[in-house]
Amino acid sequence: MANCKIIPWNVRGLNDKVKRALIFNYLKTYNPDILIFQETHLRGQKVMALKRPWIGYAYHAPYSNYSRGVSILVSKNLSFSWSPCTLIQEGNIP
């Protein structure tokens, strides 16, 4: 069984373009298979700012105010399949 590098990170907001660039440049050294960004504060089409050439799958749970929000980014290099899930409107699981 191969190792899988998973990086969870409470980013406390990813609306700033410079902050996103700094985070992704920092993460290049780790070459993660899965990134889990918490508290992204991204709404609507802003989640598209997380697209990168190495990302094969991207899942987002945005929220309507400037808190919460989760993004899961999966590398193209990871053998991965997604199972059906339940959408939680509130953005967080109680």
PDB file of C-alpha atoms in Angstrom:
ATOM      1  CA  MET A   1       0.000   0.000   0.000  1.00  0.00           C
ATOM      2  CA  ALA A   2       1.399   3.393  -1.006  1.00  0.00           C
ATOM      3  CA  ASN A   3       1.697   6.353   1.307  1.00  0.00           C
ATOM      4  CA  CYS A   4      -0.746   9.213   0.906  1.00  0.00           C
ATOM      5  CA  LYS A   5       0.246  12.744   1.977  1.00  0.00           C
ATOM      6  CA  ILE A   6      -2.732  14.579   3.473  1.00  0.00           C
ATOM      7  CA  ILE A   7      -2.368  18.167   4.656  1.00  0.00           C
ATOM      8  CA  PRO A   8      -5.199  19.740   6.663  1.00  0.00           C
ATOM      9  CA  TRP A   9      -4.855  23.508   7.157  1.00  0.00           C
ATOM     10  CA  ASN A  10      -7.031  26.142   8.813  1.00  0.00           C
ATOM     11  CA  VAL A  11      -6.189  28.938   6.386  1.00  0.00           C
ATOM     12  CA  ARG A  12      -8.467  31.595   7.979  1.00  0.00           C
ATOM     13  CA  GLY A  13      -9.493  32.984   4.626  1.00  0.00           C
ATOM     14  CA  LEU A  14      -8.318  32.581   1.037  1.00  0.00           C
ATOM     15  CA  ASN A  15      -9.881  35.619  -0.596  1.00  0.00           C
ATOM     16  CA  ASP A  16      -6.543  37.410  -0.882  1.00  0.00           C
ATOM     17  CA  LYS A  17      -4.684  36.517  -4.099  1.00  0.00           C
ATOM     18  CA  VAL A  18      -1.246  37.054  -2.535  1.00  0.00           C
ATOM     19  CA  LYS A  19      -2.082  34.813   0.442  1.00  0.00           C
ATOM     20  CA  ARG A  20      -3.298  32.042  -1.903  1.00  0.00           C
ATOM     21  CA  ALA A  21      -0.064  32.278  -3.922  1.00  0.00           C
ATOM     22  CA  LEU A  22       2.073  32.124  -0.769  1.00  0.00           C
ATOM     23  CA  ILE A  23       0.207  29.089   0.544  1.00  0.00           C
ATOM     24  CA  PHE A  24       0.421  27.157  -2.725  1.00  0.00           C
ATOM     25  CA  ASN A  25       4.107  28.028  -3.177  1.00  0.00           C
ATOM     26  CA  TYR A  26       4.794  26.801   0.361  1.00  0.00           C
ATOM     27  CA  LEU A  27       2.882  23.573  -0.291  1.00  0.00           C
ATOM     28  CA  LYS A  28       4.879  22.775  -3.463  1.00  0.00           C
ATOM     29  CA  THR A  29       7.742  21.547  -1.285  1.00  0.00           C
ATOM     30  CA  TYR A  30       5.460  18.924   0.310  1.00  0.00           C
ATOM     31  CA  ASN A  31       3.821  17.646  -2.892  1.00  0.00           C
ATOM     32  CA  PRO A  32       0.561  16.694  -1.107  1.00  0.00           C
ATOM     33  CA  ASP A  33      -1.895  14.128  -2.428  1.00  0.00           C
ATOM     34  CA  ILE A  34      -4.846  15.681  -0.601  1.00  0.00           C
ATOM     35  CA  LEU A  35      -5.265  19.195   0.774  1.00  0.00           C
ATOM     36  CA  ILE A  36      -8.037  20.035   3.198  1.00  0.00           C
ATOM     37  CA  PHE A  37      -8.466  23.778   3.628  1.00  0.00           C
ATOM     38  CA  GLN A  38     -10.684  24.828   6.522  1.00  0.00           C
ATOM     39  CA  GLU A  39     -12.190  28.277   7.060  1.00  0.00           C
ATOM     40  CA  THR A  40     -11.651  29.271   3.422  1.00  0.00           C
ATOM     41  CA  HIS A  41     -14.267  32.066   3.619  1.00  0.00           C
ATOM     42  CA  LEU A  42     -14.753  31.615  -0.141  1.00  0.00           C
ATOM     43  CA  ARG A  43     -18.193  32.175  -1.628  1.00  0.00           C
ATOM     44  CA  GLY A  44     -19.669  31.519  -5.052  1.00  0.00           C
ATOM     45  CA  GLN A  45     -17.231  31.480  -7.955  1.00  0.00           C
ATOM     46  CA  LYS A  46     -14.317  32.497  -5.690  1.00  0.00           C
ATOM     47  CA  VAL A  47     -13.626  28.779  -5.148  1.00  0.00           C
ATOM     48  CA  MET A  48     -12.370  28.670  -8.749  1.00  0.00           C
ATOM     49  CA  ALA A  49      -9.305  30.599  -7.532  1.00  0.00           C
ATOM     50  CA  LEU A  50      -8.073  27.343  -5.977  1.00  0.00           C
ATOM     51  CA  LYS A  51      -7.672  25.587  -9.336  1.00  0.00           C
ATOM     52  CA  ARG A  52      -4.156  24.413 -10.063  1.00  0.00           C
ATOM     53  CA  PRO A  53      -2.786  22.208 -12.885  1.00  0.00           C
ATOM     54  CA  TRP A  54      -1.927  19.370 -10.479  1.00  0.00           C
ATOM     55  CA  ILE A  55      -5.439  19.159  -8.983  1.00  0.00           C
ATOM     56  CA  GLY A  56      -7.555  16.322 -10.329  1.00  0.00           C
ATOM     57  CA  TYR A  57     -10.604  16.746  -8.089  1.00  0.00           C
ATOM     58  CA  ALA A  58     -11.834  19.697  -6.062  1.00  0.00           C
ATOM     59  CA  TYR A  59     -14.736  19.689  -3.628  1.00  0.00           C
ATOM     60  CA  HIS A  60     -15.983  22.797  -1.861  1.00  0.00           C
ATOM     61  CA  ALA A  61     -18.466  23.527   0.902  1.00  0.00           C
ATOM     62  CA  PRO A  62     -18.772  27.328   0.870  1.00  0.00           C
ATOM     63  CA  TYR A  63     -20.822  29.386   3.284  1.00  0.00           C
ATOM     64  CA  SER A  64     -22.702  32.635   2.964  1.00  0.00           C
ATOM     65  CA  ASN A  65     -20.775  34.738   5.479  1.00  0.00           C
ATOM     66  CA  TYR A  66     -17.099  35.301   6.165  1.00  0.00           C
ATOM     67  CA  SER A  67     -16.601  32.216   8.274  1.00  0.00           C
ATOM     68  CA  ARG A  68     -16.602  28.532   7.610  1.00  0.00           C
ATOM     69  CA  GLY A  69     -16.054  26.965   4.241  1.00  0.00           C
ATOM     70  CA  VAL A  70     -14.039  23.851   3.444  1.00  0.00           C
ATOM     71  CA  SER A  71     -12.193  22.843   0.285  1.00  0.00           C
ATOM     72  CA  ILE A  72     -10.774  19.400  -0.434  1.00  0.00           C
ATOM     73  CA  LEU A  73      -8.259  19.267  -3.272  1.00  0.00           C
ATOM     74  CA  VAL A  74      -7.048  15.914  -4.604  1.00  0.00           C
ATOM     75  CA  SER A  75      -3.953  15.444  -6.744  1.00  0.00           C
ATOM     76  CA  LYS A  76      -4.235  14.030 -10.274  1.00  0.00           C
ATOM     77  CA  ASN A  77      -1.527  11.529  -9.274  1.00  0.00           C
ATOM     78  CA  LEU A  78      -3.696   9.887  -6.610  1.00  0.00           C
ATOM     79  CA  SER A  79      -5.859   6.909  -7.547  1.00  0.00           C
ATOM     80  CA  PHE A  80      -9.156   8.163  -6.186  1.00  0.00           C
ATOM     81  CA  SER A  81     -12.876   7.485  -6.379  1.00  0.00           C
ATOM     82  CA  TRP A  82     -15.654   9.508  -4.786  1.00  0.00           C
ATOM     83  CA  SER A  83     -18.686   8.032  -3.033  1.00  0.00           C
ATOM     84  CA  PRO A  84     -22.033   9.825  -2.877  1.00  0.00           C
ATOM     85  CA  CYS A  85     -22.367  12.162   0.077  1.00  0.00           C
ATOM     86  CA  THR A  86     -24.906  14.357   1.807  1.00  0.00           C
ATOM     87  CA  LEU A  87     -24.848  18.118   1.352  1.00  0.00           C
ATOM     88  CA  ILE A  88     -24.956  20.017   4.632  1.00  0.00           C
ATOM     89  CA  GLN A  89     -26.286  23.522   4.020  1.00  0.00           C
ATOM     90  CA  GLU A  90     -24.850  25.050   7.196  1.00  0.00           C
ATOM     91  CA  GLY A  91     -21.228  24.505   6.149  1.00  0.00           C
ATOM     92  CA  ASN A  92     -20.244  22.696   9.361  1.00  0.00           C
ATOM     93  CA  ILE A  93     -21.321  19.406  10.863  1.00  0.00           C
ATOM     94  CA  PRO A  94     -22.743  19.908  14.370  1.00  0.00           C
TER      95      PRO A  94
END
